[in-house]
Coordinates of C-alpha atoms (C1' of nucleotides) in Angstrom, one line a residue:
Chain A
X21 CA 2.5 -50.6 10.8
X22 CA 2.9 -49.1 14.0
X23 CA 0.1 -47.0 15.0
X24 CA 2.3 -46.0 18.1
X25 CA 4.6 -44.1 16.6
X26 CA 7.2 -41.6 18.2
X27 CA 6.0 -39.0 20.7
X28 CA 7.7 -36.2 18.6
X29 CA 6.2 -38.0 15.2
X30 CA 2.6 -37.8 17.4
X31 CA 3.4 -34.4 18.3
X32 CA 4.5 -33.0 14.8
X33 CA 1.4 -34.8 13.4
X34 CA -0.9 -32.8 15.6
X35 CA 0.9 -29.3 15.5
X36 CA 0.1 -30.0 11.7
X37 CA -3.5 -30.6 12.0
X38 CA -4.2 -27.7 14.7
X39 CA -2.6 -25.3 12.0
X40 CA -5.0 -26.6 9.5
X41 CA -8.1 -26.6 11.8
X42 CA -7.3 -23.5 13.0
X43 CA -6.6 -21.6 9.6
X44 CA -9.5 -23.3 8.3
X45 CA -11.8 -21.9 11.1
X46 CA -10.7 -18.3 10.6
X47 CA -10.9 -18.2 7.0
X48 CA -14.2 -19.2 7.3
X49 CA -15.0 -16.3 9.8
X50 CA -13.3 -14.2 8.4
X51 CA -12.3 -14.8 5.1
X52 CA -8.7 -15.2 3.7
X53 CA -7.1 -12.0 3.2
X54 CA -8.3 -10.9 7.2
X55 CA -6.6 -13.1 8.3
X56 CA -2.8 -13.2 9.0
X57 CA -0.7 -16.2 9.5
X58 CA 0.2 -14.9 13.0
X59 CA -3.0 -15.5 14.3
X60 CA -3.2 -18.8 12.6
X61 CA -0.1 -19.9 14.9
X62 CA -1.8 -18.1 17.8
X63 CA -4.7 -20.2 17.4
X64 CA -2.8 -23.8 16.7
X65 CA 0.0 -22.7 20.6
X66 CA 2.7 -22.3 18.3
X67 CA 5.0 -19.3 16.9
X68 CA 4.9 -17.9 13.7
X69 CA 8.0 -19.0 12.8
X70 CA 7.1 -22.9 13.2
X71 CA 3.7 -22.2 11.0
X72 CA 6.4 -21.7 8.2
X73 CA 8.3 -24.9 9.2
X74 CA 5.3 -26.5 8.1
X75 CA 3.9 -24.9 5.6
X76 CA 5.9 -23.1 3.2
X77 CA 3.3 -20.3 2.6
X78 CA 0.0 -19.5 4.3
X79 CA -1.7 -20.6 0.7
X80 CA -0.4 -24.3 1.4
X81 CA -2.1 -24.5 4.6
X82 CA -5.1 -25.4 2.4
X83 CA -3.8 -28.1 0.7
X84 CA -2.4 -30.1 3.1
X85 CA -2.1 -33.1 1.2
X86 CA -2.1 -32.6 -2.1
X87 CA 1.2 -34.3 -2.9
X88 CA -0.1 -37.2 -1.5
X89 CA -3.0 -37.3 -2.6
X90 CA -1.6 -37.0 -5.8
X91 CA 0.7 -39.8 -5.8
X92 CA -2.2 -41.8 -4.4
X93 CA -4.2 -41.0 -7.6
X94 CA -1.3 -41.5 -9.8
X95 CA -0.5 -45.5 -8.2
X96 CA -4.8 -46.1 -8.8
X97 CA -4.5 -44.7 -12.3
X98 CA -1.7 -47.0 -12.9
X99 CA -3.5 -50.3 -11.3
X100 CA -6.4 -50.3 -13.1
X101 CA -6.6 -53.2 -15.8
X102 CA -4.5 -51.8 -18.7
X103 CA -7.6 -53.1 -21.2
X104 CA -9.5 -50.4 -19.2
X105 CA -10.2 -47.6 -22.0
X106 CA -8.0 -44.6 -20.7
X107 CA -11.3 -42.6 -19.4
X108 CA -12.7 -44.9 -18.0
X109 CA -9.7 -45.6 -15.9
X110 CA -9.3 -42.4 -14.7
X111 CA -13.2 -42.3 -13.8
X112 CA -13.1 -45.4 -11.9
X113 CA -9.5 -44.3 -10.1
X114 CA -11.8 -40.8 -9.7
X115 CA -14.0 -43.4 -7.8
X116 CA -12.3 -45.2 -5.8
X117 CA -10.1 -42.5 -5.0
X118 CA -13.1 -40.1 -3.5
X119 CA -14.0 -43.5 -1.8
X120 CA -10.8 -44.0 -0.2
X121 CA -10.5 -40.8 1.0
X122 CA -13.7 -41.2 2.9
X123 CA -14.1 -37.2 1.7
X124 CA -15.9 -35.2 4.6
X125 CA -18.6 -33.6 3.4
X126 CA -18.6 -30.6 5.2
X127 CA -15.1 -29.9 5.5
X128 CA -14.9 -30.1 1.6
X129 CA -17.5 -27.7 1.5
X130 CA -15.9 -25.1 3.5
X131 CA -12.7 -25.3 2.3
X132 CA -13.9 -24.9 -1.4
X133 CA -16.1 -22.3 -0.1
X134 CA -12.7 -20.0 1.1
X135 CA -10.7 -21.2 -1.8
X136 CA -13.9 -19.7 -4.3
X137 CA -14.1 -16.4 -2.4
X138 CA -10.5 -15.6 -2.6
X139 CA -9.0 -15.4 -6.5
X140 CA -5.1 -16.7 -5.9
X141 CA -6.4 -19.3 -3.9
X142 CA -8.4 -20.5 -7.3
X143 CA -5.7 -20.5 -9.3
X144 CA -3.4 -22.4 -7.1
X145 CA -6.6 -24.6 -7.2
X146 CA -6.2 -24.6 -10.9
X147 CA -2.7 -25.5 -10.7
X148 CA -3.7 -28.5 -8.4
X149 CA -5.8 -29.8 -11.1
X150 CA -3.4 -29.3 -13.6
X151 CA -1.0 -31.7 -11.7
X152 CA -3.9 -34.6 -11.8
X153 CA -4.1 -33.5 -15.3
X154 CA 0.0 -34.2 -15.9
X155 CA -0.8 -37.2 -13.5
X156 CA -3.4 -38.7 -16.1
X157 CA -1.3 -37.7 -19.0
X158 CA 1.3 -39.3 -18.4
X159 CA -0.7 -42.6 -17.3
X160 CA -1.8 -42.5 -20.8
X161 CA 0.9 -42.2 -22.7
X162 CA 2.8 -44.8 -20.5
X163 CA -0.1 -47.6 -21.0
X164 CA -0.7 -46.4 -24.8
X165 CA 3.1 -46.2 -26.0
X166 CA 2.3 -42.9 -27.4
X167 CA 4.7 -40.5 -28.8
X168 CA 5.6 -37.8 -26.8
X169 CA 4.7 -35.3 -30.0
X170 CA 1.1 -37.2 -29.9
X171 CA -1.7 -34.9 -28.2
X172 CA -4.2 -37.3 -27.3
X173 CA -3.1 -38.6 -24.3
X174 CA -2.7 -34.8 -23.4
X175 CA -6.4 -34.2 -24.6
X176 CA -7.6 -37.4 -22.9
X177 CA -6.3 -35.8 -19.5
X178 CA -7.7 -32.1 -20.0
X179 CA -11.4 -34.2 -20.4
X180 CA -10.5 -36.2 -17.3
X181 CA -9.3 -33.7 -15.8
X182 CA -12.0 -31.2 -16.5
X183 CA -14.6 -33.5 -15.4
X184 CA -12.9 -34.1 -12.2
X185 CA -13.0 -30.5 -11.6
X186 CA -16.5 -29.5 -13.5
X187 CA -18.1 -32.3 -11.0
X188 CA -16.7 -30.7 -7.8
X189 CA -18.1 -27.6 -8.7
X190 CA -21.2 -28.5 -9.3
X191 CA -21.7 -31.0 -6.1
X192 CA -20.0 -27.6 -3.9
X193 CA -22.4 -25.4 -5.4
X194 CA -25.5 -27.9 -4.9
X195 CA -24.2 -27.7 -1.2
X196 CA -22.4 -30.9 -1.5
X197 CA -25.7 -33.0 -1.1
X198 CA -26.2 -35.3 -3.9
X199 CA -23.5 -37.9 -5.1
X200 CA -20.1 -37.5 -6.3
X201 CA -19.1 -40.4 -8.4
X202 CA -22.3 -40.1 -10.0
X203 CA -21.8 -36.6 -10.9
X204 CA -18.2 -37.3 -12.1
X205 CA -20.2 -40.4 -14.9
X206 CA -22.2 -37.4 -15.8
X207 CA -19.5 -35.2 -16.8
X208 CA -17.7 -37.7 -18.8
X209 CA -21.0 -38.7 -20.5
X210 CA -21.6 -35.2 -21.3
X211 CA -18.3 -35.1 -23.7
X212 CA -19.8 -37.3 -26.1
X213 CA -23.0 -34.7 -26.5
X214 CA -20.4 -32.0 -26.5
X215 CA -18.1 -33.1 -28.9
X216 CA -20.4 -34.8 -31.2
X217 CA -23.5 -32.3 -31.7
Chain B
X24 CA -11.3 7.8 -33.2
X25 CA -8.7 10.1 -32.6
X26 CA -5.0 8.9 -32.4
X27 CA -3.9 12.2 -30.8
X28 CA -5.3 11.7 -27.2
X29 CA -4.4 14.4 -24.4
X30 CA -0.9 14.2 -23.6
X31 CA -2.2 12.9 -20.4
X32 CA -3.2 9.6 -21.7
X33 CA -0.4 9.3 -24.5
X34 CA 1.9 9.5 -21.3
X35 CA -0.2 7.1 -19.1
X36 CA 0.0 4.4 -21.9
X37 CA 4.1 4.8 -22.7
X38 CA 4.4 4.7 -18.8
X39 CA 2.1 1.6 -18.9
X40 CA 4.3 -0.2 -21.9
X41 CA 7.9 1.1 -20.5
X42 CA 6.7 -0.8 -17.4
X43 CA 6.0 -4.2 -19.3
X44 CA 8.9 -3.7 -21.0
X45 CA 11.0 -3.4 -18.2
X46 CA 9.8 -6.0 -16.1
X47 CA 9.7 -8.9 -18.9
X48 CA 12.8 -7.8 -19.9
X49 CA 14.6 -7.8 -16.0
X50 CA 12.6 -11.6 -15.5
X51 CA 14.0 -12.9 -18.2
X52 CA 17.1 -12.1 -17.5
X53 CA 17.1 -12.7 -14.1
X54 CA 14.3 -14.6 -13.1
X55 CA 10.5 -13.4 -11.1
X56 CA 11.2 -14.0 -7.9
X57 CA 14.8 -12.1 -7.8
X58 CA 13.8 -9.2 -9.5
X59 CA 12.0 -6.8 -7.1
X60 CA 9.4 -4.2 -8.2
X61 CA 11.6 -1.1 -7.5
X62 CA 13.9 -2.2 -10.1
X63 CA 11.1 -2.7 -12.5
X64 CA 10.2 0.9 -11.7
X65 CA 13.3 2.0 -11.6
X66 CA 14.3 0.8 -15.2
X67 CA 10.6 2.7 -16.2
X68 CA 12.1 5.6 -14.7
X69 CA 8.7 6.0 -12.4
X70 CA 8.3 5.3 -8.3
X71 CA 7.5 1.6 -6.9
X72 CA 4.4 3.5 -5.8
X73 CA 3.2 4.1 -9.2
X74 CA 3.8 0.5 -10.1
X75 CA 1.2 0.0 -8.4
X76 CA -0.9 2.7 -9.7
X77 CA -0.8 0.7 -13.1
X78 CA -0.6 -2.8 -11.4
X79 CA -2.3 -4.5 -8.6
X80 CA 0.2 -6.9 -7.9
X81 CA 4.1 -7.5 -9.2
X82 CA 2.4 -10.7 -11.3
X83 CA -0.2 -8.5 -13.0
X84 CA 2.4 -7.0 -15.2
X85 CA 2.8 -10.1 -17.2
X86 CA -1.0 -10.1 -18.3
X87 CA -1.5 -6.6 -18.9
X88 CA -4.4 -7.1 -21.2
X89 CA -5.6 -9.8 -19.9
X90 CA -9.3 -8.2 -19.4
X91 CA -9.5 -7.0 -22.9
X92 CA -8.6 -10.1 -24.6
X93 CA -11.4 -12.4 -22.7
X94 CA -13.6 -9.5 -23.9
X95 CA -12.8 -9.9 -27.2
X96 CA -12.3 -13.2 -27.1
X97 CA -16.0 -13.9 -25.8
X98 CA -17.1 -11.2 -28.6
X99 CA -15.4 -13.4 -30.9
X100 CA -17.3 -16.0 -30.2
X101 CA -20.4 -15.0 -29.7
X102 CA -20.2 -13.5 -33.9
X103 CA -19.4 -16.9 -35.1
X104 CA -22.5 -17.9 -36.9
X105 CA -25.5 -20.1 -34.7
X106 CA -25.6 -22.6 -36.9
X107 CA -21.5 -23.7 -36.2
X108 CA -21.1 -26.2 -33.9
X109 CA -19.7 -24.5 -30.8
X110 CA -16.7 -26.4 -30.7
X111 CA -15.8 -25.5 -34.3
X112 CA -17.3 -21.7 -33.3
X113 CA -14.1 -21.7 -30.4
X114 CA -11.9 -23.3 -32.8
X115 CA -12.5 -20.5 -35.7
X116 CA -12.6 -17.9 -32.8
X117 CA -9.3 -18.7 -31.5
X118 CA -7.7 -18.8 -35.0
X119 CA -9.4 -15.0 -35.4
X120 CA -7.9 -13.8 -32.3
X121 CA -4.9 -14.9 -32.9
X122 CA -3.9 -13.3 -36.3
X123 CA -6.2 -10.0 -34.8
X124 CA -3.6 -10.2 -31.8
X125 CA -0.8 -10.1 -34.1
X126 CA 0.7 -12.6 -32.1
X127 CA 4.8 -11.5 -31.9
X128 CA 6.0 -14.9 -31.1
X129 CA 9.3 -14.1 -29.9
X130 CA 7.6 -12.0 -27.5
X131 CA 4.9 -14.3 -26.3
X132 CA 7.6 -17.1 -25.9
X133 CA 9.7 -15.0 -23.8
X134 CA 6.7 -14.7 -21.4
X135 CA 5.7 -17.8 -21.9
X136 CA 9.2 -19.3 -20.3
X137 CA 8.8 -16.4 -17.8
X138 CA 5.8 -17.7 -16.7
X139 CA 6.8 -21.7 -16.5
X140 CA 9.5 -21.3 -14.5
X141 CA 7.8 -20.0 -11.7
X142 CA 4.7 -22.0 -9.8
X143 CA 2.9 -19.5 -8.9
X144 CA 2.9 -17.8 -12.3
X145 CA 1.6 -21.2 -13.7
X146 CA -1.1 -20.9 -11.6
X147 CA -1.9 -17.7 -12.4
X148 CA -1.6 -18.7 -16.3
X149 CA -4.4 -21.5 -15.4
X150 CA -6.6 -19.3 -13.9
X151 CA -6.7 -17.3 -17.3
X152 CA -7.0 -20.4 -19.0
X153 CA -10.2 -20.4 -16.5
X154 CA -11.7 -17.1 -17.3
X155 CA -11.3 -18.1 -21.2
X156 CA -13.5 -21.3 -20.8
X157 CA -15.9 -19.4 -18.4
X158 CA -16.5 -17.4 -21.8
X159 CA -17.2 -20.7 -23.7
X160 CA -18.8 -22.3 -21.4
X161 CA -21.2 -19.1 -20.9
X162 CA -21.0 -19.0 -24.8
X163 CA -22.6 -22.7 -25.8
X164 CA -25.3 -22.0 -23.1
X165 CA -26.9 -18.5 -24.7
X166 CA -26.5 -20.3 -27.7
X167 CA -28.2 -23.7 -27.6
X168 CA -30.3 -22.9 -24.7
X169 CA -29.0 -25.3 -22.5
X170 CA -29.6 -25.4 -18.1
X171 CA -27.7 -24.4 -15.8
X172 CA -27.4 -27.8 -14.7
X173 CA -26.7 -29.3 -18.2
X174 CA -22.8 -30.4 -17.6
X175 CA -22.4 -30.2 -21.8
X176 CA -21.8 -26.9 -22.0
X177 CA -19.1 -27.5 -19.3
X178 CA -17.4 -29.8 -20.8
X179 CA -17.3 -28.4 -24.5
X180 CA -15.6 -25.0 -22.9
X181 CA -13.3 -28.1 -20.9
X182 CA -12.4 -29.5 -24.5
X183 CA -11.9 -25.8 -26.1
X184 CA -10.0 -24.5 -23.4
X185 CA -7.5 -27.7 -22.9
X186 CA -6.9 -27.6 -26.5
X187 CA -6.1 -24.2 -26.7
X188 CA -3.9 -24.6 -23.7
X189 CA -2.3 -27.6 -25.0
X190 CA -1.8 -26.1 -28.2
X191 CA -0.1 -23.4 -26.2
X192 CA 2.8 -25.3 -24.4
X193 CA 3.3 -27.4 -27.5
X194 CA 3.2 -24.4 -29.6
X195 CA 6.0 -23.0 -26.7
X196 CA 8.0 -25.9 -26.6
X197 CA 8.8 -26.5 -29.9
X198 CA 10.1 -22.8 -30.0
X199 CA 7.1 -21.1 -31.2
X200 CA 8.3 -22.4 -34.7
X201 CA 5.2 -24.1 -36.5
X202 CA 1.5 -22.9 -36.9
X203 CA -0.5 -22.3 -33.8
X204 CA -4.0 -22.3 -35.4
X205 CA -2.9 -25.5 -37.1
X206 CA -1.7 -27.0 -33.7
X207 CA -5.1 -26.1 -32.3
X208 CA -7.1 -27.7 -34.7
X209 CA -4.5 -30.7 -34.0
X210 CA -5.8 -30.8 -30.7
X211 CA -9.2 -30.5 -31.0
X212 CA -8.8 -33.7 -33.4
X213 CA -7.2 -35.5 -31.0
X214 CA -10.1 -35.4 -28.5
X215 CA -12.2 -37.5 -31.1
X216 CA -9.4 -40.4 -30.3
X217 CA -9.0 -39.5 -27.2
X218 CA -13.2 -40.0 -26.4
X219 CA -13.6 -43.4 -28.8
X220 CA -10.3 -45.6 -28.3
Chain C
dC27 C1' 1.1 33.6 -21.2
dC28 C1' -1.1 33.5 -16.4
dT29 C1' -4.0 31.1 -13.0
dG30 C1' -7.1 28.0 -10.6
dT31 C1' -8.4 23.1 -11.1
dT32 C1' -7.9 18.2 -11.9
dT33 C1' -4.7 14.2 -12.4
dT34 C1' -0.8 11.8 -11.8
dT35 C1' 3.4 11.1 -9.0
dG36 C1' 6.6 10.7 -5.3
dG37 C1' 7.7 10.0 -0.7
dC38 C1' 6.7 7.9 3.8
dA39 C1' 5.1 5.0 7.2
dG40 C1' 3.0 0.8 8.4
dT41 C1' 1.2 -4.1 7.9
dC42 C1' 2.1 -8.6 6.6
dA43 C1' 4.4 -12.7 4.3
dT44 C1' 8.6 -15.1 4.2
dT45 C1' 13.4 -16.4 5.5
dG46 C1' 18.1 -16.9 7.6
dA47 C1' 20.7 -17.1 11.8
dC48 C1' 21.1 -18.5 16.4
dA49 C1' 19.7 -19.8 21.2
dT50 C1' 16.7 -22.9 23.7
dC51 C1' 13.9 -26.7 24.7
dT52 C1' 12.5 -31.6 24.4
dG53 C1' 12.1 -36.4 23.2
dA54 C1' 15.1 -40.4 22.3
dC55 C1' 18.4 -43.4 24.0
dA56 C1' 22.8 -45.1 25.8
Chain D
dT9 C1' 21.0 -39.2 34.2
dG10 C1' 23.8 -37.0 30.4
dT11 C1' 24.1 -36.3 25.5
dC12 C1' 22.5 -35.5 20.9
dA13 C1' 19.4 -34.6 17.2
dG14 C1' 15.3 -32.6 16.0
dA15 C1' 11.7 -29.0 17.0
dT16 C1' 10.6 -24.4 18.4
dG17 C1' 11.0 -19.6 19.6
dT18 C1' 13.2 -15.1 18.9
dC19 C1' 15.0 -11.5 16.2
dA20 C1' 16.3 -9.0 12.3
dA21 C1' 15.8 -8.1 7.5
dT22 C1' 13.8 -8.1 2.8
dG23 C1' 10.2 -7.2 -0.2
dA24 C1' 5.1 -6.8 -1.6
dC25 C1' 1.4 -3.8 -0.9
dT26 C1' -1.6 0.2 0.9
dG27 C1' -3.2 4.6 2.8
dC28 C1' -2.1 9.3 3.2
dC29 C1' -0.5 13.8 2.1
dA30 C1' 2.1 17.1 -0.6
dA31 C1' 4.6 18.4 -5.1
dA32 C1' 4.6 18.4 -10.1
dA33 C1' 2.3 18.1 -14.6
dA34 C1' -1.4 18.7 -17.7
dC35 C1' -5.8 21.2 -18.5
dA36 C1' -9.1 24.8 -19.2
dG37 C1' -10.5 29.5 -19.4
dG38 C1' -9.4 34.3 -19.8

DNA sequence: CCTGTTTTTGGCAGTCATTGACATCTGACA
DNA sequence: TGTCAGATGTCAATGACTGCCAAAAACAGG
């Protein structure tokens, strides 16, 4: 509740965010591989050594957040009304989630613009997804009572999932113009079509 | 055609398995991270330098053929008759591949725990699992024509590449015991519930 | 079998990511 | 102001890669 928190929790906060900023800025210039975590440190007034007591590897530095944003999608998942089919749950967590988050456009954009250029940094991408997959899984099988041996709820969260991460590619690569949610209701519609004929 | 290559690349290739060998062999008993890439070479009885010569990176080794399986997977595919329905086209191509593959299961499930017990492996694993619906995806569109911007085509490689996937780790955790093509066409049933209710 | 040519290797040095150990500095607080 | 815990900087070491050059092996022709 208190906005005023310690100096050193004010301090720590900002060291954090001037490593991002300033690892985001010369990746973009750049690009990933040129450049090396020293000058990331250089940039942010810090050693090297206190870039790692933040970030376990340079990688991370581009996720910031992503346990808690995680856990933040997990607790929405879990509050919508447990009538709520399981998709559309996740879609309207998907929602109010992006909402939440007050997503930055730009920023977005540039970040998925360094992650796509670089091929580890997709696939810890991938494995980011895969954790809201697990996430949605396991929302499912909670609110269903399914077996543990039953693969629906897991195939419920590779659609969720997959339309989560189908939609963010498209509204990057349509230069992220254009809305969001909407494009997230398009993928899910789109499985019908798919999976019918 | 012929079997008897130059000595050259007979050598080349045994080099190339004794490598794989030696490396799956030293993670499993040890673990990724503490075996180092001398002592995979070492066990080869070749340099670290020419570990790399046949690898890019100390991961690569655990996907050796990864290149020539999307190629035939994608061939695969694209041979199933037009009229199929693409998801059943993925499903019958998987099954294909599989036996073609000769799947040796304790093999593949030796990897397999190789590969779960380290994060950055995972991801690595899901950006295969990328490449793979990349084919489908790239797959439904020649075939039914579809846009670029139509999200169906998308989602269907989505659907076929989650339930191979998730066919995958169940496959895995139950001990590789059981019929994977079965468990696949398991999965792909389970999306129907998972769409509907 | 001998010899000049083409590949494949090995050895080395250098860069960069990552980590442990230890000294120093700084905010928090009595 | 003096002390303590937490944050940072320094240093050294390990291990993944890479470029470069020289030795060894496989080829091809005579």
């Amino acid at each position: 509740m208190d906005a005023t928190e310690s100096l050193r929790d004010r301090k720590k906060l900002r060291t954090r965010e001037q490593l991002v900023a300033a690892a985001t800025e010369l990746f973009a210039e750049r690009g990933y591989d040129a450049v090396t975590v020293g000058e990331i440190a250089e940039r942010a007034w810090v050693s090297e050594r206190t870039f790692f007591r933040y970030f376990g590897a340079k990688e991370d530095v581009l996720w910031p957040d992503s346990g808690e944003q995680l856990a933040l999608f997990a607790a929405t998942i879990e509050a919508r009304p447990a009538v709520e089919h399981p998709l559309e749950s996740v879609r309207n967590a998907m929602i109010e989630l992006g909402r939440a988050l007050g997503m930055d456009a730009t920023a977005a954009l540039t970040r998925a613009r360094i992650v796509a250029a670089t091929p580890s940094l997709v696939a810890r991408d991938m494995l980011e997804y895969s954790r809201w997959e697990g996430a949605v899984r396991d929302a499912v099988r909670r609110r269903t009572g399914a077996d543990e041996r039953d693969l629906a709820p897991e195939m419920t969260a590779v659609v969720a999932g997959g339309a989560l991460r189908v939609s963010f590619e498209r509204w990057v690569a349509d230069g992220a113009r254009g809305d969001l949610a909407e494009m997230i209701g398009g993928a899910f519609a789109a499985v019908e079509g798919a999976i019918r004929d």
